Amino acid sequence: MTAPNAGRDLVVLPRAAVLMLWTAQYLRGAIGPDDAAQLSFGADRSGPSGHGEDLFDWMVSLKQLPLVQLRLVLPVPGRLAGLVGPPEVVPAALEAEQAIVVTAAGIADHTLVPILSPGEHQGRPVTAVTWARTPAPVGAQMAPPVSGGAREELLHALRRTAEGSTDVDLVPEEPVEPSRIPATWIATGLPKDIDLPTAHLLILAARTLLLSRAEIEEGHGHTVHLAEALTRRGLLDELHDAARVALVEAVEQLSAIDPA
């Protein structure tokens, strides 16, 4: 296989985002389903578990759906907008902090959620991935993707954070330290024909989302007063939300499938 991303820098993204990007390349006819399925597991960090959806078969089946579109959802507790499926989908999607909703002519068809476990692939230890597929309730509609303002909101949140707190360790222009990358994210090269401004937003949003998440999890140990800690947390929450929205917008723009 000659990878379309050969020679390009790797970008760390949610597994669902990586699957969407390479699936879109297949649906546009840029690569075959076997290459797209392999690239969807990222760069040397994971492999299929042997259970759940076979990505090759899944990608091929998408061509049977009318006006198919892929929608990325990055749910957090209390913010489940866009997540479609029966109640059992919610805990799995929250644990993974991601899901893909597949729509046909604007109607939700099914949801995919990655479930991780230790495994072995080609003789080496890896994170094994099971893509769990759940049919959508009959007639469940999806709102059209919102686009156009996420970049400005993210830049505004970055400025507010830089001006409002001096103890936040955020450098979104540089790669994220491996210790701050959860197993639900993987490294991938980007397809060579993607829109460069949107790709820049994708990279900025992804790095900011990871860094702000790490800062939130580390708490307010660098602050002295409660008021300072609350201000810091408010800025981080705003930044985290803006980065999540921007990442969804960028992935969906890069994964959009033009009607045939």
Short mmCIF file of C-alpha atoms in Angstrom, two decimals:
data_model
loop_
_atom_site.label_atom_id
_atom_site.label_comp_id
_atom_site.label_asym_id
_atom_site.label_seq_id
_atom_site.Cartn_x
_atom_site.Cartn_y
_atom_site.Cartn_z
CA MET A 1 0.00 0.00 0.00
CA THR A 2 1.21 3.48 -0.81
CA ALA A 3 -0.22 5.66 1.92
CA PRO A 4 -1.70 8.94 0.64
CA ASN A 5 -0.23 10.64 3.70
CA ALA A 6 3.33 9.44 3.14
CA GLY A 7 5.93 12.05 4.07
CA ARG A 8 3.47 14.26 5.91
CA ASP A 9 3.52 15.22 9.58
CA LEU A 10 1.30 13.18 11.83
CA VAL A 11 -1.71 14.78 13.53
CA VAL A 12 -3.33 13.40 16.68
CA LEU A 13 -7.13 13.16 16.43
CA PRO A 14 -10.03 11.24 17.96
CA ARG A 15 -10.31 7.78 16.42
CA ALA A 16 -13.76 8.64 15.07
CA ALA A 17 -12.34 11.68 13.29
CA VAL A 18 -9.59 9.59 11.69
CA LEU A 19 -12.14 7.03 10.51
CA MET A 20 -14.29 9.79 9.03
CA LEU A 21 -11.42 11.39 7.13
CA TRP A 22 -10.29 8.17 5.46
CA THR A 23 -13.83 6.92 4.84
CA ALA A 24 -14.56 10.17 3.03
CA GLN A 25 -11.49 9.60 0.87
CA TYR A 26 -12.87 6.20 -0.11
CA LEU A 27 -16.36 7.52 -0.81
CA ARG A 28 -14.87 10.20 -3.07
CA GLY A 29 -12.96 7.54 -5.00
CA ALA A 30 -9.49 8.72 -3.93
CA ILE A 31 -8.44 5.40 -2.35
CA GLY A 32 -9.79 1.88 -2.06
CA PRO A 33 -11.71 0.55 0.95
CA ASP A 34 -8.85 -1.73 2.02
CA ASP A 35 -6.38 1.16 2.23
CA ALA A 36 -8.96 3.42 3.89
CA ALA A 37 -9.76 0.77 6.50
CA GLN A 38 -6.09 0.23 7.32
CA LEU A 39 -5.32 3.94 7.54
CA SER A 40 -8.29 4.39 9.89
CA PHE A 41 -6.42 2.54 12.64
CA GLY A 42 -3.80 5.28 12.75
CA ALA A 43 -0.03 5.20 12.64
CA ASP A 44 1.33 2.11 14.39
CA ARG A 45 -0.73 2.25 17.56
CA SER A 46 -3.80 0.07 17.14
CA GLY A 47 -5.47 -2.71 15.24
CA PRO A 48 -8.84 -4.41 14.81
CA SER A 49 -10.12 -6.57 17.64
CA GLY A 50 -11.83 -9.04 15.33
CA HIS A 51 -15.22 -8.12 16.73
CA GLY A 52 -17.83 -5.52 15.86
CA GLU A 53 -17.93 -3.84 12.47
CA ASP A 54 -15.41 -4.84 9.83
CA LEU A 55 -14.36 -1.45 8.47
CA PHE A 56 -13.87 -2.71 4.91
CA ASP A 57 -17.41 -4.09 4.79
CA TRP A 58 -18.78 -1.04 6.57
CA MET A 59 -17.24 1.40 4.10
CA VAL A 60 -18.49 -0.58 1.11
CA SER A 61 -22.00 -0.69 2.61
CA LEU A 62 -22.09 3.10 2.86
CA LYS A 63 -22.29 3.37 -0.91
CA GLN A 64 -25.71 1.73 -0.73
CA LEU A 65 -27.10 4.65 1.29
CA PRO A 66 -28.62 7.66 -0.50
CA LEU A 67 -26.86 10.99 0.10
CA VAL A 68 -24.72 9.50 2.84
CA GLN A 69 -23.00 11.85 5.28
CA LEU A 70 -20.83 11.23 8.34
CA ARG A 71 -21.39 13.31 11.46
CA LEU A 72 -18.89 13.53 14.32
CA VAL A 73 -20.14 13.78 17.90
CA LEU A 74 -17.78 14.49 20.81
CA PRO A 75 -20.13 14.09 23.78
CA VAL A 76 -19.44 15.07 27.36
CA PRO A 77 -21.80 14.71 30.34
CA GLY A 78 -24.68 17.12 29.92
CA ARG A 79 -23.83 17.81 26.28
CA LEU A 80 -25.13 15.02 24.09
CA ALA A 81 -26.43 17.08 21.17
CA GLY A 82 -26.14 15.14 17.93
CA LEU A 83 -25.85 11.72 19.53
CA VAL A 84 -28.43 9.36 18.02
CA GLY A 85 -29.40 5.92 19.20
CA PRO A 86 -31.09 3.98 22.02
CA PRO A 87 -30.10 4.70 25.64
CA GLU A 88 -27.33 2.08 25.66
CA VAL A 89 -25.36 4.13 23.12
CA VAL A 90 -24.89 7.01 25.55
CA PRO A 91 -22.57 5.36 28.15
CA ALA A 92 -20.31 3.89 25.47
CA ALA A 93 -20.09 7.18 23.58
CA LEU A 94 -19.38 9.10 26.80
CA GLU A 95 -16.64 6.66 27.78
CA ALA A 96 -15.03 6.99 24.36
CA GLU A 97 -15.89 10.72 24.23
CA GLN A 98 -16.76 10.29 20.55
CA ALA A 99 -19.12 8.70 18.07
CA ILE A 100 -19.95 8.78 14.37
CA VAL A 101 -23.54 9.16 13.26
CA VAL A 102 -24.17 8.04 9.67
CA THR A 103 -27.06 9.70 7.90
CA ALA A 104 -28.86 8.90 4.67
CA ALA A 105 -30.68 11.81 3.05
CA GLY A 106 -30.62 13.63 6.39
CA ILE A 107 -32.10 10.70 8.34
CA ALA A 108 -29.89 8.99 10.92
CA ASP A 109 -29.10 5.41 9.90
CA HIS A 110 -26.73 4.15 12.58
CA THR A 111 -24.10 5.15 15.13
CA LEU A 112 -20.54 3.86 15.47
CA VAL A 113 -18.63 4.00 18.77
CA PRO A 114 -15.05 2.77 19.32
CA ILE A 115 -14.55 0.35 22.22
CA LEU A 116 -10.94 -0.26 23.24
CA SER A 117 -9.18 -3.27 24.75
CA PRO A 118 -5.59 -4.62 24.96
CA GLY A 119 -4.72 -6.80 21.99
CA GLU A 120 -2.11 -7.96 19.52
CA HIS A 121 -1.78 -7.13 15.85
CA GLN A 122 0.83 -8.58 13.50
CA GLY A 123 2.75 -9.97 16.46
CA ARG A 124 2.97 -6.81 18.58
CA PRO A 125 0.93 -5.47 21.49
CA VAL A 126 -1.56 -2.81 20.46
CA THR A 127 -4.81 -1.22 21.48
CA ALA A 128 -7.50 -3.36 19.89
CA VAL A 129 -10.51 -1.45 18.58
CA THR A 130 -14.07 -2.71 18.25
CA TRP A 131 -16.37 -0.43 16.30
CA ALA A 132 -19.80 -1.03 17.81
CA ARG A 133 -22.68 -0.30 15.43
CA THR A 134 -26.13 0.59 16.72
CA PRO A 135 -29.11 1.22 14.40
CA ALA A 136 -30.75 4.62 14.80
CA PRO A 137 -34.39 4.90 15.83
CA VAL A 138 -36.63 4.92 12.77
CA GLY A 139 -37.03 8.40 11.31
CA ALA A 140 -34.47 10.11 13.55
CA GLN A 141 -33.45 13.30 11.79
CA MET A 142 -30.18 15.19 12.12
CA ALA A 143 -29.89 18.94 12.08
CA PRO A 144 -27.65 20.25 9.29
CA PRO A 145 -24.05 20.87 10.36
CA VAL A 146 -23.32 24.34 11.66
CA SER A 147 -20.33 25.88 9.93
CA GLY A 148 -18.53 29.15 9.55
CA GLY A 149 -17.93 30.56 13.01
CA ALA A 150 -15.96 27.97 14.95
CA ARG A 151 -12.52 29.28 14.00
CA GLU A 152 -13.30 32.78 15.24
CA GLU A 153 -14.78 31.44 18.49
CA LEU A 154 -11.71 29.30 19.10
CA LEU A 155 -9.30 32.17 18.45
CA HIS A 156 -11.35 34.41 20.74
CA ALA A 157 -11.22 31.78 23.51
CA LEU A 158 -7.46 31.39 23.05
CA ARG A 159 -6.98 35.16 23.38
CA ARG A 160 -9.14 35.31 26.51
CA THR A 161 -7.20 32.48 28.09
CA ALA A 162 -3.84 34.07 27.28
CA GLU A 163 -4.97 37.43 28.69
CA GLY A 164 -6.83 36.09 31.72
CA SER A 165 -4.49 33.49 33.19
CA THR A 166 -0.71 33.18 33.34
CA ASP A 167 -0.50 29.63 34.72
CA VAL A 168 -2.10 27.70 31.85
CA ASP A 169 0.37 25.55 29.93
CA LEU A 170 -1.04 25.86 26.41
CA VAL A 171 1.08 25.98 23.27
CA PRO A 172 -1.31 24.75 20.56
CA GLU A 173 1.18 25.48 17.77
CA GLU A 174 3.43 22.64 18.99
CA PRO A 175 2.80 18.86 19.08
CA VAL A 176 1.11 17.50 22.19
CA GLU A 177 3.23 15.46 24.61
CA PRO A 178 2.48 11.70 24.34
CA SER A 179 1.54 11.60 28.05
CA ARG A 180 -1.38 13.93 27.32
CA ILE A 181 -2.81 11.80 24.50
CA PRO A 182 -5.54 9.34 25.58
CA ALA A 183 -5.91 5.93 23.97
CA THR A 184 -9.12 7.12 22.33
CA TRP A 185 -7.01 9.38 20.09
CA ILE A 186 -4.50 8.27 17.46
CA ALA A 187 -1.92 9.79 15.13
CA THR A 188 -2.60 9.97 11.42
CA GLY A 189 -1.30 11.71 8.36
CA LEU A 190 -3.80 13.90 6.56
CA PRO A 191 -5.02 13.18 3.02
CA LYS A 192 -2.96 15.13 0.50
CA ASP A 193 -5.87 16.86 -1.21
CA ILE A 194 -7.65 18.41 1.77
CA ASP A 195 -8.40 22.11 2.15
CA LEU A 196 -5.39 23.69 3.89
CA PRO A 197 -7.20 26.40 5.93
CA THR A 198 -9.61 23.80 7.27
CA ALA A 199 -6.72 21.43 7.98
CA HIS A 200 -5.06 24.21 9.99
CA LEU A 201 -8.24 24.64 12.02
CA LEU A 202 -8.37 20.88 12.55
CA ILE A 203 -4.84 20.76 13.93
CA LEU A 204 -5.27 23.86 16.11
CA ALA A 205 -8.59 22.63 17.53
CA ALA A 206 -7.31 19.12 18.22
CA ARG A 207 -4.21 20.30 20.05
CA THR A 208 -6.15 22.88 22.03
CA LEU A 209 -8.77 20.31 23.01
CA LEU A 210 -6.13 17.90 24.33
CA LEU A 211 -4.16 20.58 26.15
CA SER A 212 -7.19 22.19 27.77
CA ARG A 213 -8.48 18.77 28.83
CA ALA A 214 -5.14 17.98 30.47
CA GLU A 215 -5.12 21.33 32.27
CA ILE A 216 -8.67 20.76 33.55
CA GLU A 217 -7.78 17.28 34.81
CA GLU A 218 -4.66 18.56 36.56
CA GLY A 219 -6.78 20.97 38.57
CA HIS A 220 -5.80 24.30 40.09
CA GLY A 221 -2.62 23.36 41.92
CA HIS A 222 -0.82 26.38 40.47
CA THR A 223 -3.33 28.85 41.91
CA VAL A 224 -3.41 30.28 45.41
CA HIS A 225 -6.88 31.73 45.87
CA LEU A 226 -10.27 30.18 45.22
CA ALA A 227 -11.35 33.10 43.05
CA GLU A 228 -8.27 32.65 40.88
CA ALA A 229 -8.96 28.92 40.61
CA LEU A 230 -12.57 29.52 39.56
CA THR A 231 -11.52 32.08 36.95
CA ARG A 232 -8.92 29.70 35.58
CA ARG A 233 -11.42 26.84 35.37
CA GLY A 234 -13.98 29.04 33.65
CA LEU A 235 -11.46 30.06 30.99
CA LEU A 236 -10.40 26.46 30.46
CA ASP A 237 -14.01 25.27 30.16
CA GLU A 238 -14.71 27.98 27.58
CA LEU A 239 -11.58 27.04 25.64
CA HIS A 240 -12.34 23.33 25.81
CA ASP A 241 -15.88 23.87 24.50
CA ALA A 242 -14.70 26.13 21.68
CA ALA A 243 -12.02 23.64 20.65
CA ARG A 244 -14.51 20.76 20.63
CA VAL A 245 -16.93 22.66 18.40
CA ALA A 246 -14.13 23.75 16.07
CA LEU A 247 -12.81 20.21 15.79
CA VAL A 248 -16.24 18.86 14.89
CA GLU A 249 -16.72 21.60 12.30
CA ALA A 250 -13.33 21.00 10.68
CA VAL A 251 -13.74 17.21 10.54
CA GLU A 252 -17.21 17.44 9.06
CA GLN A 253 -16.09 19.94 6.43
CA LEU A 254 -13.16 17.73 5.45
CA SER A 255 -15.39 14.64 5.41
CA ALA A 256 -18.33 16.08 3.50
CA ILE A 257 -19.44 13.92 0.56
CA ASP A 258 -20.73 15.82 -2.46
CA PRO A 259 -23.95 14.29 -3.85
CA ALA A 260 -23.26 12.25 -6.98
#
